[in-house]
mmCIF file of N, CA, C and O in Angstrom:
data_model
loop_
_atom_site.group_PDB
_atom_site.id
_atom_site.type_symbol
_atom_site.label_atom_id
_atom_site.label_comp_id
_atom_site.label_asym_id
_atom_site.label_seq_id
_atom_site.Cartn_x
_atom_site.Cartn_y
_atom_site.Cartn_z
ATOM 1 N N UNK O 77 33.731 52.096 163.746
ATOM 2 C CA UNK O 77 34.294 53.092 164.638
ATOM 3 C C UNK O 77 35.022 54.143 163.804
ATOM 4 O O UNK O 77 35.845 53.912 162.919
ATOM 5 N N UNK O 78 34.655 55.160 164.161
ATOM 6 C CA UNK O 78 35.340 56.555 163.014
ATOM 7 C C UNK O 78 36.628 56.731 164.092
ATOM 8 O O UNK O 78 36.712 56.758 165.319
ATOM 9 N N UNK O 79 37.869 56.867 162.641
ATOM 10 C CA UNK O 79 39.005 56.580 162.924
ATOM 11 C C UNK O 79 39.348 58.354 163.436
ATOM 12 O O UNK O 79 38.862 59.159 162.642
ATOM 13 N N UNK O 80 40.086 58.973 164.602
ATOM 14 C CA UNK O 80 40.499 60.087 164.729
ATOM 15 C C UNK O 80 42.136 60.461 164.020
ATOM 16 O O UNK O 80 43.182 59.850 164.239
ATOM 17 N N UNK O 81 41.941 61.555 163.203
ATOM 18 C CA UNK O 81 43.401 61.859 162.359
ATOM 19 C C UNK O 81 43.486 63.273 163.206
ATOM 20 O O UNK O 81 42.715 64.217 163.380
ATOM 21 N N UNK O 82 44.760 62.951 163.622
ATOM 22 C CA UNK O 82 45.927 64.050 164.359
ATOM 23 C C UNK O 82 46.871 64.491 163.172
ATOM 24 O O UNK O 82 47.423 65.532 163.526
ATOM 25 N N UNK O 83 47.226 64.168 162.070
ATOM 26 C CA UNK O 83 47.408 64.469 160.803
ATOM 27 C C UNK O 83 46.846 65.962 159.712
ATOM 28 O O UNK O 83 45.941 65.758 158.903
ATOM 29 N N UNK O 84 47.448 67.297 159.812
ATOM 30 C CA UNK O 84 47.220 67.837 158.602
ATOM 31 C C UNK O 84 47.550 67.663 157.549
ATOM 32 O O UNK O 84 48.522 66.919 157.412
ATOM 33 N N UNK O 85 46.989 68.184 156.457
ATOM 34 C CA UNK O 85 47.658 68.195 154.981
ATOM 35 C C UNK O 85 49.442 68.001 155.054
ATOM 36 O O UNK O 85 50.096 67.105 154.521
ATOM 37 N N UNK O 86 49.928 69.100 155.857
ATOM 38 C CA UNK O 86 51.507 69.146 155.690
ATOM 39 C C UNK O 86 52.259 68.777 156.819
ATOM 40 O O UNK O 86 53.177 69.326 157.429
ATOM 41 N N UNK O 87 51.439 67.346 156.997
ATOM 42 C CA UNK O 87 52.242 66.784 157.874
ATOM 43 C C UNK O 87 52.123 66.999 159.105
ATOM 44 O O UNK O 87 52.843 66.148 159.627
ATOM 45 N N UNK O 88 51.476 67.853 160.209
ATOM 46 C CA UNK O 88 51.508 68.441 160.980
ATOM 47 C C UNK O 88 50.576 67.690 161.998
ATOM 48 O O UNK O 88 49.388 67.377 161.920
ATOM 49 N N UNK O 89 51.403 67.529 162.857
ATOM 50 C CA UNK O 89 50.499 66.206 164.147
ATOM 51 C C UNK O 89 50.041 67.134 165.357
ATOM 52 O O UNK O 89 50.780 67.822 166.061
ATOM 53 N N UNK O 90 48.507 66.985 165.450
ATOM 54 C CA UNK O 90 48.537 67.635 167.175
ATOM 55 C C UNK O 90 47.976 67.109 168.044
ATOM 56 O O UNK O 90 47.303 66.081 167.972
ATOM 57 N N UNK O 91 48.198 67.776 168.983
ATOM 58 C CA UNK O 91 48.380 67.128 170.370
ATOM 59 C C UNK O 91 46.646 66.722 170.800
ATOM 60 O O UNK O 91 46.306 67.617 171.573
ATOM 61 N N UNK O 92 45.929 66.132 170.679
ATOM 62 C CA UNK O 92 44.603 66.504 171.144
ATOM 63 C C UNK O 92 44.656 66.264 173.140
ATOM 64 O O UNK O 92 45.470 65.678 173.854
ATOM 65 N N UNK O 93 43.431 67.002 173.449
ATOM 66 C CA UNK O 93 43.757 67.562 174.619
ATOM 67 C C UNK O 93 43.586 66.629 176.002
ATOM 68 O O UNK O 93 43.841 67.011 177.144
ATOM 69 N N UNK O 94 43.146 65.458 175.652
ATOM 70 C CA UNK O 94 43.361 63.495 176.518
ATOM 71 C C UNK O 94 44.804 63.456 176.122
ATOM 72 O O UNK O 94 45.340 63.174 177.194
ATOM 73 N N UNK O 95 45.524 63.541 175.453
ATOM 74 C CA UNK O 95 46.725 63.085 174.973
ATOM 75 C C UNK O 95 47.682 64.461 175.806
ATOM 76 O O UNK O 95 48.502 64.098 176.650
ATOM 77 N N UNK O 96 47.585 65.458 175.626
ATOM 78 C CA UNK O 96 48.207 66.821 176.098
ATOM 79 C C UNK O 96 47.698 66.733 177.266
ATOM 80 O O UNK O 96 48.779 66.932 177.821
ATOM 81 N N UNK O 97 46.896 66.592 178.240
ATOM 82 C CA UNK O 97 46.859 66.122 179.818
ATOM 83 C C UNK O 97 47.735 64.984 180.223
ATOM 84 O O UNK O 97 48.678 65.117 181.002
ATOM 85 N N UNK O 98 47.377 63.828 179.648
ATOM 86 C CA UNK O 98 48.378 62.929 180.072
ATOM 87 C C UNK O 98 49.697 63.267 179.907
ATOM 88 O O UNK O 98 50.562 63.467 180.759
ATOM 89 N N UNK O 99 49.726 63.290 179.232
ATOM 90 C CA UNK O 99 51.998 63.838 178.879
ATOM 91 C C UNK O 99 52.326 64.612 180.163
ATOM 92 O O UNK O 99 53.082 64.243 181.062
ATOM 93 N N UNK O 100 51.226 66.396 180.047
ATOM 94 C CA UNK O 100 51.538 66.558 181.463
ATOM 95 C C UNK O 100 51.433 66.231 182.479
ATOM 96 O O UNK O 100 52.210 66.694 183.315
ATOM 97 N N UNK O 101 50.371 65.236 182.889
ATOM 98 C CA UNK O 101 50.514 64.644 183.958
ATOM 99 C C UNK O 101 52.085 63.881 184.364
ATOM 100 O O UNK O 101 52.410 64.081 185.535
ATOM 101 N N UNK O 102 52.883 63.205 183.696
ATOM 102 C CA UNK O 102 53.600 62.566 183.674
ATOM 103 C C UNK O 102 54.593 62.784 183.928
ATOM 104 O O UNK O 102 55.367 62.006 184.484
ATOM 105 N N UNK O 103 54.924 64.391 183.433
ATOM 106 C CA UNK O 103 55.812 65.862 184.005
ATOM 107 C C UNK O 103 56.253 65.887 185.549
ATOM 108 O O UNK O 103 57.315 66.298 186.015
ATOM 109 N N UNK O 104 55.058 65.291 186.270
ATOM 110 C CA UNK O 104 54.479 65.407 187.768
ATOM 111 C C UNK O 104 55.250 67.204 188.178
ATOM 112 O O UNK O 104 56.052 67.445 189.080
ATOM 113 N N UNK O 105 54.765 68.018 187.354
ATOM 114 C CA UNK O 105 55.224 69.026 187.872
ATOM 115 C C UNK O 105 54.740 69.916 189.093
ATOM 116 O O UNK O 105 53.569 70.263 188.945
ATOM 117 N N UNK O 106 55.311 70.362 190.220
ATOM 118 C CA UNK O 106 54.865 70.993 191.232
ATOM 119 C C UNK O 106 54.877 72.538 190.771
ATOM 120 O O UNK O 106 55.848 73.295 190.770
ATOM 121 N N UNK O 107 53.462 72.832 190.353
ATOM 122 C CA UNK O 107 53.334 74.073 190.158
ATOM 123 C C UNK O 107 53.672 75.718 191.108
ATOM 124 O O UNK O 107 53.743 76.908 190.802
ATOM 125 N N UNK O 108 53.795 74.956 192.274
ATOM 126 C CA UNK O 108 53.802 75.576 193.423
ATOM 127 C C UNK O 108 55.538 75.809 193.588
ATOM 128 O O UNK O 108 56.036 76.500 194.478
ATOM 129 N N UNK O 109 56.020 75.355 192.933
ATOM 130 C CA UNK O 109 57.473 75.996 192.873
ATOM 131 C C UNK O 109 58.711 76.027 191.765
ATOM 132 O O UNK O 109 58.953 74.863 191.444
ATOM 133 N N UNK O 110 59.353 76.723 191.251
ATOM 134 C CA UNK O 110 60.159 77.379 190.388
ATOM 135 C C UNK O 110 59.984 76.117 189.208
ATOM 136 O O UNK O 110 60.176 74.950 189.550
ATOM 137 N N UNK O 111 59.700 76.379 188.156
ATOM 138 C CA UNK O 111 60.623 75.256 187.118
ATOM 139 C C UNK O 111 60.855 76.272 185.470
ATOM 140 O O UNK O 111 60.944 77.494 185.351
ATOM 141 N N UNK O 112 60.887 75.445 184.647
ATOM 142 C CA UNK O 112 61.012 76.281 183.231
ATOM 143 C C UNK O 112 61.163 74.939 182.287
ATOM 144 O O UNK O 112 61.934 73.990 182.145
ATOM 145 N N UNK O 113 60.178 75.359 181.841
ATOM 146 C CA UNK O 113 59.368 74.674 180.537
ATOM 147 C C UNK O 113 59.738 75.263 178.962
ATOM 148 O O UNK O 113 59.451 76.312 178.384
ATOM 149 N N UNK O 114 60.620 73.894 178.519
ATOM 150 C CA UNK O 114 61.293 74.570 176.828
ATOM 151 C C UNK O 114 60.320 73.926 175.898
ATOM 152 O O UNK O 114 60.694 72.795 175.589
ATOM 153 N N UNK O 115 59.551 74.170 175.526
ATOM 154 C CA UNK O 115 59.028 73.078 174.214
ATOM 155 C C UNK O 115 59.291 73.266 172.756
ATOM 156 O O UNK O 115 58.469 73.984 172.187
ATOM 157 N N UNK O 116 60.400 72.703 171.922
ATOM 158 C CA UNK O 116 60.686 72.677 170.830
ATOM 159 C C UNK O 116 60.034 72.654 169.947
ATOM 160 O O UNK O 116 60.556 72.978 168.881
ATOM 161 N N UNK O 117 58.570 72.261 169.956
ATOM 162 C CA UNK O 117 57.972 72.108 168.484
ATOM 163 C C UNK O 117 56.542 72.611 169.333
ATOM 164 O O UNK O 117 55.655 71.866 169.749
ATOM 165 N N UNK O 118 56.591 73.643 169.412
ATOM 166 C CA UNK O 118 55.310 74.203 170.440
ATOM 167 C C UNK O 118 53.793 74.188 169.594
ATOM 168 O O UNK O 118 52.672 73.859 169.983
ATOM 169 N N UNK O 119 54.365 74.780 168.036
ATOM 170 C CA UNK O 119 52.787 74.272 167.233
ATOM 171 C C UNK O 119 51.765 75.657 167.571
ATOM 172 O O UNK O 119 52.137 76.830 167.556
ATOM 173 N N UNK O 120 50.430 75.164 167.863
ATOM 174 C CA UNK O 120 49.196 76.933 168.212
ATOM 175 C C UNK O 120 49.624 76.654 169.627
ATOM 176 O O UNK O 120 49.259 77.707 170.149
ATOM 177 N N UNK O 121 50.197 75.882 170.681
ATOM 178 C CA UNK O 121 50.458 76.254 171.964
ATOM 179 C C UNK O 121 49.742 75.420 172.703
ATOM 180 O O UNK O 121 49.493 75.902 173.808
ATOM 181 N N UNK O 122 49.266 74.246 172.510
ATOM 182 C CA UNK O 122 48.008 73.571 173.348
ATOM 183 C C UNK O 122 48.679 73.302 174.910
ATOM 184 O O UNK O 122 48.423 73.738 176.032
ATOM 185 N N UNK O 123 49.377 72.631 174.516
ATOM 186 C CA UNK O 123 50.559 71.971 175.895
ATOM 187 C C UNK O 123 50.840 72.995 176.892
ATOM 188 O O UNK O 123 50.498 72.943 178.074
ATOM 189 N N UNK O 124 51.413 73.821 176.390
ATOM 190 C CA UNK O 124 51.849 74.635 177.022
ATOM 191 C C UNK O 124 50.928 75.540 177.747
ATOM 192 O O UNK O 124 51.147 76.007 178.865
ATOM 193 N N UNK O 125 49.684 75.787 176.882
ATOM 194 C CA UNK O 125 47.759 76.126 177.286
ATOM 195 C C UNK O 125 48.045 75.675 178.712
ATOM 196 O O UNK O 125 48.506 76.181 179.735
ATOM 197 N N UNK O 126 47.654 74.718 178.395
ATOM 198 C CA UNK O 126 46.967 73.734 179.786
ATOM 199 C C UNK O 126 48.290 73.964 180.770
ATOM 200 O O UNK O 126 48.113 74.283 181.946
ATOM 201 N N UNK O 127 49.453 73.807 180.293
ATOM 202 C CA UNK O 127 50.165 73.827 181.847
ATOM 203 C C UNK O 127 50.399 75.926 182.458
ATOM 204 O O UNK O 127 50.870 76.342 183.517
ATOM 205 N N UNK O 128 50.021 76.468 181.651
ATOM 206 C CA UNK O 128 49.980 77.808 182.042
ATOM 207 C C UNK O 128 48.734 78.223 182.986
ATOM 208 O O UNK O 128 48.765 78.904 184.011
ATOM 209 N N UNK O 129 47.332 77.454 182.176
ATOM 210 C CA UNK O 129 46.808 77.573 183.278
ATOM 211 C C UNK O 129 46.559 76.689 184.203
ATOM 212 O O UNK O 129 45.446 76.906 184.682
ATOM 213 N N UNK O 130 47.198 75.592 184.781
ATOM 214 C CA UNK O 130 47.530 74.857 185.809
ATOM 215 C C UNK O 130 48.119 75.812 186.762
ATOM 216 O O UNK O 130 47.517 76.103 187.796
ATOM 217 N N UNK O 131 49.168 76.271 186.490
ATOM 218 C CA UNK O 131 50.011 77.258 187.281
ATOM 219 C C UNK O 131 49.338 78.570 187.742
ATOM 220 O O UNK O 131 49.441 79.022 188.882
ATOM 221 N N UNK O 132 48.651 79.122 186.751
ATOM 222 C CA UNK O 132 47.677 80.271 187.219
ATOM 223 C C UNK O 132 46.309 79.872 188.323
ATOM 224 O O UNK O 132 45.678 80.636 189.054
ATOM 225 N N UNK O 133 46.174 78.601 188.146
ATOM 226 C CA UNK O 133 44.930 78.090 189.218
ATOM 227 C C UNK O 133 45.211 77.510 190.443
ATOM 228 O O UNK O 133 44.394 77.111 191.273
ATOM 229 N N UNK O 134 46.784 77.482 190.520
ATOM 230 C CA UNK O 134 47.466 77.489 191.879
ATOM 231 C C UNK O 134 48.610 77.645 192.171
ATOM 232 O O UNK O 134 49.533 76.922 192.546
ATOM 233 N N UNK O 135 48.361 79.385 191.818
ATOM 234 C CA UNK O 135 49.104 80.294 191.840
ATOM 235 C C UNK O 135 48.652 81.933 192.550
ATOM 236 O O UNK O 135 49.268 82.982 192.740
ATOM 237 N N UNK O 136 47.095 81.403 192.818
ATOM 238 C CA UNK O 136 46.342 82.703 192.596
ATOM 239 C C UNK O 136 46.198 83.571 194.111
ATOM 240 O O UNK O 136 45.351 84.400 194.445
ATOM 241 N N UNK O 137 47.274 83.072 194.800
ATOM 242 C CA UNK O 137 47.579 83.633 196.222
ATOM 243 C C UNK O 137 48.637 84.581 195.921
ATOM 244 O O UNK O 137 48.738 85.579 196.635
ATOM 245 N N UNK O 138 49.714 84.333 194.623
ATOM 246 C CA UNK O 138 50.632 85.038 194.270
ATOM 247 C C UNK O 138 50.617 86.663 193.972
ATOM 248 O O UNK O 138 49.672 87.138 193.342
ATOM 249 N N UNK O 139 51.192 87.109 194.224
ATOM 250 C CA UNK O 139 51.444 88.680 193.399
ATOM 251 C C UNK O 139 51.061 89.005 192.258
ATOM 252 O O UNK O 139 51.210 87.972 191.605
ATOM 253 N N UNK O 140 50.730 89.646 191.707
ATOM 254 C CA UNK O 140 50.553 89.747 190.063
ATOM 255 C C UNK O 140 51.854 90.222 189.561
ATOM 256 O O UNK O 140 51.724 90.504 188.370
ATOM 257 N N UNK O 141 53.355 90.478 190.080
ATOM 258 C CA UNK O 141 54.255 90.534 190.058
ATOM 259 C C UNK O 141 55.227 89.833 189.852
ATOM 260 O O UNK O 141 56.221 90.159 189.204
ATOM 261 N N UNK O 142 54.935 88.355 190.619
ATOM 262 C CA UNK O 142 56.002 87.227 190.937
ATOM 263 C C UNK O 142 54.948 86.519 189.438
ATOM 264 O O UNK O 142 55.170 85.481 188.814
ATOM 265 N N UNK O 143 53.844 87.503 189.234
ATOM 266 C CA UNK O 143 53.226 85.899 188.107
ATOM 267 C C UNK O 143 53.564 86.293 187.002
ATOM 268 O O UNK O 143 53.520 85.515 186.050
ATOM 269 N N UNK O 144 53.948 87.481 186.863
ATOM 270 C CA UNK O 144 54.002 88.106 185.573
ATOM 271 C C UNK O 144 55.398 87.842 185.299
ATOM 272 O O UNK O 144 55.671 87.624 184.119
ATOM 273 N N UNK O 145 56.501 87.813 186.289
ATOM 274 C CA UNK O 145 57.848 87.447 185.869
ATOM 275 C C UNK O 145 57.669 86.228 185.933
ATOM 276 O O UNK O 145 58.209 85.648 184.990
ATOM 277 N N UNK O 146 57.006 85.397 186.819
ATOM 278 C CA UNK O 146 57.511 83.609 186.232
ATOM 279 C C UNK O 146 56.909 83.481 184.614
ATOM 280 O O UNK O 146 57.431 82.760 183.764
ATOM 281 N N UNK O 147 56.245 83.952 184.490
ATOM 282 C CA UNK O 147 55.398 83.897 183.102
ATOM 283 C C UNK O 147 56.578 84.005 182.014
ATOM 284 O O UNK O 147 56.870 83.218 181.114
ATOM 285 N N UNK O 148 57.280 85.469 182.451
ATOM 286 C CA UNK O 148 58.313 85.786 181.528
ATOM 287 C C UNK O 148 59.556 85.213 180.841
ATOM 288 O O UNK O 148 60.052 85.108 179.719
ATOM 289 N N UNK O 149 59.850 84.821 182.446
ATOM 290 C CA UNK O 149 61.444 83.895 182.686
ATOM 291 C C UNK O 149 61.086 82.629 182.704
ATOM 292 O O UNK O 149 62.114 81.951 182.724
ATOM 293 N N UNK O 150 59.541 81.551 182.710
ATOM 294 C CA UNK O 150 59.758 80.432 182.905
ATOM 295 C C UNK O 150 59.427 79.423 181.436
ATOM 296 O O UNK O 150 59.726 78.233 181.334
ATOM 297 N N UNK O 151 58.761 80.240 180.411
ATOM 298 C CA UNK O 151 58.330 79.510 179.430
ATOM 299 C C UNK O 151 59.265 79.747 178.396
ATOM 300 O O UNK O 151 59.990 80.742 178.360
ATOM 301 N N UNK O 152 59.256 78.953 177.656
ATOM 302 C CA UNK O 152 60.186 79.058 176.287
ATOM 303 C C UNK O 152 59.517 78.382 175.199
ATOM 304 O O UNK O 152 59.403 77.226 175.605
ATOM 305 N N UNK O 153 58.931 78.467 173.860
ATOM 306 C CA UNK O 153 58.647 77.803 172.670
ATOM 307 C C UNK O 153 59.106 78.498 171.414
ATOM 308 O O UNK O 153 59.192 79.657 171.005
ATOM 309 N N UNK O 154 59.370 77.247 170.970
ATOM 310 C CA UNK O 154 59.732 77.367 169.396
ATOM 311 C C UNK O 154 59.038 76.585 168.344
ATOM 312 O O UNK O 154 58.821 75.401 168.603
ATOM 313 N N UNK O 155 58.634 77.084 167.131
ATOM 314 C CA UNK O 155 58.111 76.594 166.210
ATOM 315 C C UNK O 155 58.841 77.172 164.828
ATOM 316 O O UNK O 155 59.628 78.117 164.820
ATOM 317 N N UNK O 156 58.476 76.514 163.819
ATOM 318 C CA UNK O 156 59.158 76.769 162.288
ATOM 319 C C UNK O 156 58.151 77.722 161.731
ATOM 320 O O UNK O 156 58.384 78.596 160.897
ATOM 321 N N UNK O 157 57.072 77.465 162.259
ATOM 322 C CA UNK O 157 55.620 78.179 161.423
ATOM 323 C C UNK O 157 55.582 79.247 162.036
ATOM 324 O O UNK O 157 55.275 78.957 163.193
ATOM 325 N N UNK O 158 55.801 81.034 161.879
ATOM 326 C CA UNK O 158 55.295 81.611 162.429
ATOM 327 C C UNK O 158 54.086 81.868 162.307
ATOM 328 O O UNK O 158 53.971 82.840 163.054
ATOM 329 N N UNK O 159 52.887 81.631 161.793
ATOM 330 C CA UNK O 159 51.419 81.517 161.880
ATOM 331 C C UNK O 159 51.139 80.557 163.403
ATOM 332 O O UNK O 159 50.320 80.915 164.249
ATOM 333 N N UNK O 160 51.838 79.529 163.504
ATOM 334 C CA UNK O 160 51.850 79.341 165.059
ATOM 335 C C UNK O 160 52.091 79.674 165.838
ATOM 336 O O UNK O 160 51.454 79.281 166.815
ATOM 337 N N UNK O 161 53.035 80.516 166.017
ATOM 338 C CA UNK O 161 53.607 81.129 166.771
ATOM 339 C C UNK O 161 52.495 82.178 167.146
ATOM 340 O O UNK O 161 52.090 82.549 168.248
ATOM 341 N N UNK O 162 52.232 82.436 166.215
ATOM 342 C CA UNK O 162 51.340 83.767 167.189
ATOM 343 C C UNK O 162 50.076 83.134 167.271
ATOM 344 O O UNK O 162 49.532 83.706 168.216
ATOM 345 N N UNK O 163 49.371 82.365 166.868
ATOM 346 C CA UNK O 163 48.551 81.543 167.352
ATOM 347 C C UNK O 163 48.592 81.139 168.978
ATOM 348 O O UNK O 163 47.847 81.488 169.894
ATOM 349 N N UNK O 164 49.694 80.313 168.965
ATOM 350 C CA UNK O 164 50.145 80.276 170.560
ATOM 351 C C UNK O 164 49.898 81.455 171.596
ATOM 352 O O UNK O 164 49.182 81.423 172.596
ATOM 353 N N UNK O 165 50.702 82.552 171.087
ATOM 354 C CA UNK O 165 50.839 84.070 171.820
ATOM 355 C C UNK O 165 49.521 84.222 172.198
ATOM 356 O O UNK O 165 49.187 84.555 173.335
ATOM 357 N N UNK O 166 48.436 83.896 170.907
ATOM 358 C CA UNK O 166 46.585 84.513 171.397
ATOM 359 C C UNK O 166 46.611 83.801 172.419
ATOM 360 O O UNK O 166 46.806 84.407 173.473
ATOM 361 N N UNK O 167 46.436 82.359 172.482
ATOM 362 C CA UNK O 167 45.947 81.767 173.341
ATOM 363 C C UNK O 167 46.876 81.764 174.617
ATOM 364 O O UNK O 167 46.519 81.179 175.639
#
């Protein structure tokens, strides 16, 4: 059985995306009303991927107004790497 490494060269663990569903699942977050999401070690953004567009796929009765400010005011990430950081931003 070929072993899967979440492991880069410098240490750097990621989230693969069975592993980054479940976590959020676990969140049990109701997309359908107010919250705010901090993630400390945000990395290229996977986590945060998937729960952005969770929220955009039932959200899509909303304003492009009310989506563009929850967007603004509800997410928060931080990383050490800025090469991730804007990695994240693309995606």
């Amino acid at each position: 059985m070929k072993q899967i490494s979440f492991k880069k060269k410098n240490g750097i663990y990621y989230t693969n995306s069975l592993l980054a569903k479940k976590m959020i699942s676990l969140l049990k977050i109701d997309y359908r009303r107010s919250f705010k999401l901090i993630e400390l070690a945000i990395g290229e953004g996977h986590i945060m991927t998937y729960i952005i567009q969770e929220f955009l796929n039932l959200n899509k009765d909303k304003s492009q107004n009310y989506i563009i400010n929850f967007l603004e005011t509800s997410f928060y990430g931080f990383d050490v790497r800025e090469d991730a950081i804007l990695i994240c931003k693309k995606n």
